[in-house]
Amino acid sequence: MHIGLDIGGSKVAAVAVDAAGSVVAEDWQAHHAQGNAAVAAELIAAVARLAGSGPIDSVGVSVSGLVRRDGTITSGASLRIVGDLGSDLATSLGTTVRVVNDGDATLRSVLDRHETETGERVRDAVLLTLGTGVGGAMVADGRVVDGVTGLAGELGHLPVLPPTDARCVCGGSGCLEQVAGGKGVGVLAAQAVEAGWAPGHGVAANPSAKDVVEAALRGDPVATALLDQAAAACAQAIRAICVTIEPAVVFLGGSIAHGAAELLPARIEHHLHRHWSFAGLTTPPPVRLDAIGPFAAAIGAALLAGDHLSPAPATATLVV
């Protein structure tokens, strides 16, 4: 059995996956841990809650931030973790532990589900996750594109706008995350309120991204414009990616993407087709929602940990 753990800023999602890749147990707990020791304690507790599922062969840990190929965390974002967390966990748990980026883990599980449902093995793909921020992952010829420090695949920080004094959390400006991430959409919504937008329906003066999505689904023109701005920015980022690795498909994940499922994929595809490079010679990739949901990264972490126990065959879905 392989355990997959996905620890974000406020939750630990955990799954137990059997040798066939099927989920046999799930666990979800809120947390407020920060720092290596506190985060490790939360992860160990999550493994303990699933221990009754059977003997544990490996543990995969999915974290946001920059993760090197060897599992060393360069930057653990809001969790304030860094270094070789995997070795510390392996010592405590007595089993193999693999730490991976949450975008890579999510894309692993999404590709696995896609192949199961369609029979199609995709070797070039992109994932964009639109949640509080914007994350992602890229696969070229069946291999994760991660770079020297794990920076490659941090798609929320692709520049899609001219630089301004408004800084992104990464320190740069003009990033996709500032337009399409939850916090960024919230900032833009607050500016719209200051300019006179009255969303109504009991929405506070500082609307959240969730409020914007719900208003857009009701047909509110300002909220619809904000989501369309996010869609156009996503399309611009995808265009840049396409002239780099040319994916066969782009998957969307995250709470904003799923909440606005009726609007975002179609609007992103609209903007992709409208501004597509080499029109007539190539066509934009389809934009699809991931079909798994909130446990996707945990499932992917478990699968990647299991993959790591033996050499990957030439036909492997994904090599990290």
Coordinates of C-alpha atoms in Angstrom, one line a residue:
M1 CA 0.0 0.0 0.0
H2 CA 1.2 3.5 -0.8
I3 CA 0.2 6.6 1.3
G4 CA -0.3 9.9 -0.4
L5 CA -0.3 13.2 1.7
D6 CA -1.1 16.6 0.3
I7 CA -0.4 19.4 2.9
G8 CA -1.6 22.9 2.0
G9 CA -1.7 26.0 4.1
S10 CA -4.8 24.9 6.1
K11 CA -5.4 21.2 5.4
V12 CA -3.9 17.7 5.1
A13 CA -5.5 15.5 2.5
A14 CA -4.4 11.8 2.8
V15 CA -5.2 8.7 0.8
A16 CA -4.2 5.0 0.9
V17 CA -3.7 3.6 -2.6
D18 CA -3.4 -0.2 -3.3
A19 CA -1.0 -1.9 -5.8
A20 CA -3.6 -1.5 -8.6
G21 CA -3.7 2.3 -8.0
S22 CA -7.2 2.3 -6.5
V23 CA -7.9 4.5 -3.5
V24 CA -8.9 2.4 -0.5
A25 CA -9.1 5.0 2.2
E26 CA -9.2 8.8 2.6
D27 CA -8.6 11.3 5.4
W28 CA -9.0 15.1 5.5
Q29 CA -7.9 17.3 8.5
A30 CA -7.5 21.0 9.1
H31 CA -4.2 22.2 10.4
H32 CA -2.2 25.4 11.1
A33 CA 1.3 24.0 11.3
Q34 CA 4.3 25.9 10.1
G35 CA 8.0 24.9 10.1
N36 CA 9.6 21.5 9.5
A37 CA 8.9 20.0 12.9
A38 CA 5.3 21.0 13.2
V39 CA 4.5 20.0 9.5
A40 CA 6.2 16.7 10.0
A41 CA 4.1 16.0 13.1
E42 CA 0.9 16.7 11.1
L43 CA 2.0 14.3 8.3
I44 CA 3.0 11.6 10.7
A45 CA -0.4 11.9 12.4
A46 CA -2.1 11.6 9.0
V47 CA -0.2 8.4 8.2
A48 CA -1.2 7.0 11.6
R49 CA -4.9 7.6 10.8
L50 CA -4.6 5.5 7.6
A51 CA -2.3 2.8 9.1
G52 CA -5.2 0.4 9.4
S53 CA -5.5 0.1 5.7
G54 CA -2.6 -2.3 5.5
P55 CA 1.2 -2.6 5.4
I56 CA 2.8 0.7 4.1
D57 CA 5.3 0.3 1.2
S58 CA 5.9 4.0 0.6
V59 CA 4.7 7.5 1.4
G60 CA 4.5 10.4 -1.0
V61 CA 4.2 14.0 0.2
S62 CA 2.9 16.8 -1.9
V63 CA 3.8 20.4 -1.0
S64 CA 3.4 23.7 -2.7
G65 CA 6.5 25.7 -3.5
L66 CA 9.8 24.8 -5.1
V67 CA 10.9 21.2 -4.8
R68 CA 14.1 19.9 -6.4
R69 CA 14.3 16.5 -8.2
D70 CA 15.8 14.8 -5.2
G71 CA 12.9 16.0 -3.0
T72 CA 14.8 18.8 -1.3
I73 CA 12.5 21.7 -0.6
T74 CA 13.9 25.0 -1.9
S75 CA 11.0 27.0 -0.7
G76 CA 7.9 25.7 1.1
A77 CA 5.8 28.8 0.6
S78 CA 3.2 29.4 3.4
L79 CA 4.3 26.3 5.3
R80 CA 7.7 27.7 6.0
I81 CA 9.4 24.4 5.4
V82 CA 12.8 23.9 3.7
G83 CA 15.4 21.2 3.2
D84 CA 15.2 17.5 3.4
L85 CA 11.8 16.9 5.0
G86 CA 11.6 13.5 3.4
S87 CA 14.6 12.0 5.2
D88 CA 13.2 13.2 8.5
L89 CA 9.9 11.6 7.8
A90 CA 11.4 8.4 6.6
T91 CA 13.3 8.0 9.8
S92 CA 10.1 8.5 11.9
L93 CA 7.9 6.3 9.7
G94 CA 10.4 3.6 8.9
T95 CA 9.5 3.5 5.2
T96 CA 10.5 5.2 1.9
V97 CA 9.3 8.8 1.7
R98 CA 9.2 10.9 -1.5
V99 CA 8.5 14.7 -1.4
V100 CA 7.1 16.2 -4.7
N101 CA 5.6 19.5 -5.8
D102 CA 1.8 19.5 -5.6
G103 CA 1.3 20.5 -9.2
D104 CA 3.4 17.5 -10.4
A105 CA 1.5 15.2 -8.0
T106 CA -1.9 16.5 -9.3
L107 CA -0.9 16.1 -12.9
R108 CA 0.3 12.6 -12.3
S109 CA -3.1 11.6 -11.0
V110 CA -5.0 13.5 -13.6
L111 CA -3.1 11.8 -16.4
D112 CA -3.7 8.4 -14.8
R113 CA -7.4 9.1 -14.7
H114 CA -7.4 10.5 -18.2
E115 CA -5.8 7.3 -19.5
T116 CA -8.2 5.1 -17.6
E117 CA -11.3 6.9 -18.9
T118 CA -10.2 7.5 -22.5
G119 CA -7.6 4.9 -23.2
E120 CA -5.4 7.7 -24.4
R121 CA -1.8 8.0 -23.0
V122 CA -0.8 11.7 -23.1
R123 CA 2.9 12.4 -22.9
D124 CA 2.8 16.2 -23.4
A125 CA 0.4 18.0 -21.1
V126 CA 0.0 21.1 -18.9
L127 CA -1.9 21.6 -15.6
L128 CA -3.1 25.0 -14.4
T129 CA -4.5 25.1 -10.9
L130 CA -6.6 28.2 -10.0
G131 CA -7.1 28.3 -6.3
T132 CA -5.9 30.8 -3.7
G133 CA -2.9 31.3 -6.0
V134 CA -2.1 29.7 -9.4
G135 CA 0.0 26.6 -9.6
G136 CA 0.7 24.1 -12.2
A137 CA 2.9 21.5 -13.9
M138 CA 4.2 20.6 -17.3
V139 CA 5.1 17.3 -18.9
A140 CA 7.1 17.0 -22.1
D141 CA 7.6 13.6 -23.7
G142 CA 6.4 11.9 -20.5
R143 CA 8.8 13.7 -18.2
V144 CA 8.0 16.5 -15.7
V145 CA 9.6 19.8 -16.6
D146 CA 10.9 21.0 -13.2
G147 CA 14.3 22.8 -13.8
V148 CA 17.3 23.2 -11.5
T149 CA 15.5 24.3 -8.3
G150 CA 11.9 23.3 -9.1
L151 CA 11.0 26.8 -10.5
A152 CA 9.9 25.4 -13.8
G153 CA 6.2 24.6 -13.6
E154 CA 5.4 27.6 -11.3
L155 CA 3.0 28.7 -13.9
G156 CA 1.3 31.3 -11.7
H157 CA 4.4 33.4 -12.1
L158 CA 4.4 33.6 -15.9
P159 CA 4.4 37.3 -16.9
V160 CA 1.1 38.0 -18.7
L161 CA 0.8 41.8 -17.9
P162 CA 3.2 44.7 -18.2
P163 CA 5.2 45.2 -15.0
T164 CA 3.8 47.6 -12.4
D165 CA 4.5 48.6 -8.8
A166 CA 1.9 46.1 -7.7
R167 CA 4.1 43.2 -6.5
C168 CA 3.2 39.5 -6.6
V169 CA 4.0 37.3 -3.7
C170 CA 7.0 36.0 -5.7
G171 CA 8.5 39.5 -5.7
G172 CA 7.8 40.1 -9.4
S173 CA 4.9 41.8 -11.1
G174 CA 2.6 41.2 -14.0
C175 CA 2.2 37.5 -12.9
L176 CA -0.7 35.3 -14.0
E177 CA -1.5 34.7 -10.3
Q178 CA -2.3 38.5 -9.8
V179 CA -5.1 38.2 -12.3
A180 CA -6.3 34.5 -12.1
G181 CA -5.5 33.5 -8.5
G182 CA -8.1 33.8 -5.7
K183 CA -6.2 36.5 -3.9
G184 CA -5.6 38.4 -7.2
V185 CA -9.3 38.2 -8.2
G186 CA -10.2 39.4 -4.7
V187 CA -8.0 42.5 -5.1
L188 CA -9.4 43.3 -8.5
A189 CA -13.0 42.8 -7.1
A190 CA -12.2 45.3 -4.3
Q191 CA -11.0 47.8 -6.8
A192 CA -14.3 47.3 -8.8
V193 CA -16.3 48.0 -5.6
E194 CA -14.3 51.1 -5.1
A195 CA -15.2 52.1 -8.6
G196 CA -18.9 51.7 -7.9
W197 CA -19.6 48.0 -8.4
A198 CA -22.5 46.8 -6.1
P199 CA -22.6 42.9 -6.4
G200 CA -25.6 42.6 -4.1
H201 CA -26.9 39.3 -2.8
G202 CA -25.4 40.0 0.7
V203 CA -21.8 40.2 -0.7
A204 CA -19.5 42.2 1.6
A205 CA -17.6 45.3 0.5
N206 CA -14.5 43.1 0.0
P207 CA -15.8 40.3 -2.3
S208 CA -13.8 37.1 -2.4
A209 CA -13.0 35.1 -5.5
K210 CA -15.8 32.8 -4.6
D211 CA -18.2 35.8 -4.5
V212 CA -17.0 36.8 -7.9
V213 CA -17.6 33.3 -9.3
E214 CA -21.1 33.1 -7.9
A215 CA -21.9 36.6 -9.2
A216 CA -20.7 35.7 -12.6
L217 CA -22.8 32.6 -12.6
R218 CA -25.8 34.8 -11.9
G219 CA -24.9 36.9 -14.9
D220 CA -23.4 39.9 -13.2
P221 CA -21.6 41.9 -15.9
V222 CA -18.7 43.1 -13.7
A223 CA -18.0 39.7 -12.2
T224 CA -18.2 38.2 -15.7
A225 CA -15.7 40.7 -16.9
L226 CA -13.3 39.9 -14.0
L227 CA -13.5 36.1 -14.8
D228 CA -13.0 36.9 -18.5
Q229 CA -9.9 38.9 -17.7
A230 CA -8.6 35.8 -15.8
A231 CA -9.5 33.6 -18.7
A232 CA -7.7 35.9 -21.2
A233 CA -4.6 35.9 -18.9
C234 CA -4.7 32.1 -18.7
A235 CA -4.9 31.9 -22.5
Q236 CA -1.9 34.2 -22.9
A237 CA 0.1 32.0 -20.5
I238 CA -1.0 28.8 -22.3
R239 CA 0.1 30.4 -25.6
A240 CA 3.6 31.0 -24.2
I241 CA 3.7 27.4 -22.9
C242 CA 2.6 26.0 -26.2
V243 CA 5.5 27.5 -28.1
T244 CA 7.8 25.9 -25.5
I245 CA 6.5 22.3 -25.1
E246 CA 3.4 22.2 -27.2
P247 CA 1.1 20.1 -25.0
A248 CA -1.7 17.9 -26.4
V249 CA -4.1 19.0 -23.6
V250 CA -4.3 21.6 -20.8
F251 CA -6.0 20.5 -17.6
L252 CA -7.6 23.0 -15.2
G253 CA -7.8 22.3 -11.5
G254 CA -8.4 24.3 -8.3
S255 CA -11.4 25.7 -6.5
I256 CA -11.9 28.7 -8.9
A257 CA -11.7 26.5 -12.0
H258 CA -14.2 24.0 -10.6
G259 CA -16.5 26.7 -9.2
A260 CA -16.6 28.4 -12.6
A261 CA -16.6 25.2 -14.6
E262 CA -19.6 26.6 -16.7
L263 CA -17.6 29.6 -17.8
L264 CA -13.8 29.4 -17.5
P265 CA -12.8 26.5 -19.8
A266 CA -14.9 27.8 -22.7
R267 CA -13.6 31.4 -22.3
I268 CA -10.0 30.3 -22.1
E269 CA -10.5 28.3 -25.3
H270 CA -12.2 31.4 -26.9
H271 CA -9.2 33.6 -26.2
L272 CA -6.7 30.8 -27.3
H273 CA -8.4 30.5 -30.7
R274 CA -8.7 34.3 -31.1
H275 CA -5.0 34.9 -30.6
W276 CA -3.5 31.6 -31.6
S277 CA -0.1 31.6 -33.2
F278 CA 0.4 29.6 -36.5
A279 CA -3.4 29.4 -37.1
G280 CA -4.1 27.1 -40.0
L281 CA -0.9 25.1 -39.3
T282 CA -1.6 24.1 -35.7
T283 CA -4.6 24.2 -33.4
P284 CA -4.8 25.2 -29.7
P285 CA -4.9 22.3 -27.2
P286 CA -8.3 21.5 -25.6
V287 CA -8.8 22.9 -22.1
R288 CA -10.4 20.4 -19.7
L289 CA -11.3 20.3 -16.1
D290 CA -9.5 17.7 -14.0
A291 CA -11.9 14.9 -13.1
I292 CA -10.6 14.1 -9.6
G293 CA -11.1 17.0 -7.3
P294 CA -9.6 17.8 -3.8
F295 CA -7.7 14.5 -3.3
A296 CA -5.9 14.8 -6.7
A297 CA -2.5 15.8 -5.3
A298 CA -2.6 13.2 -2.5
I299 CA -3.4 10.5 -5.0
G300 CA -0.6 11.7 -7.3
A301 CA 1.8 11.7 -4.4
A302 CA 1.0 8.1 -3.6
L303 CA 1.4 7.1 -7.2
L304 CA 4.7 8.9 -7.6
A305 CA 6.0 7.3 -4.4
G306 CA 5.1 3.9 -5.8
D307 CA 6.6 4.7 -9.2
H308 CA 9.9 5.6 -7.4
L309 CA 10.3 2.1 -6.0
S310 CA 11.2 0.6 -9.4
P311 CA 12.6 1.8 -12.7
A312 CA 10.0 3.5 -14.8
P313 CA 9.1 1.6 -18.0
A314 CA 9.5 3.3 -21.4
T315 CA 5.7 3.5 -21.6
A316 CA 5.2 5.1 -18.1
T317 CA 2.5 7.7 -17.8
L318 CA 4.8 10.2 -16.1
V319 CA 8.5 10.2 -15.1
V320 CA 9.5 12.6 -12.3

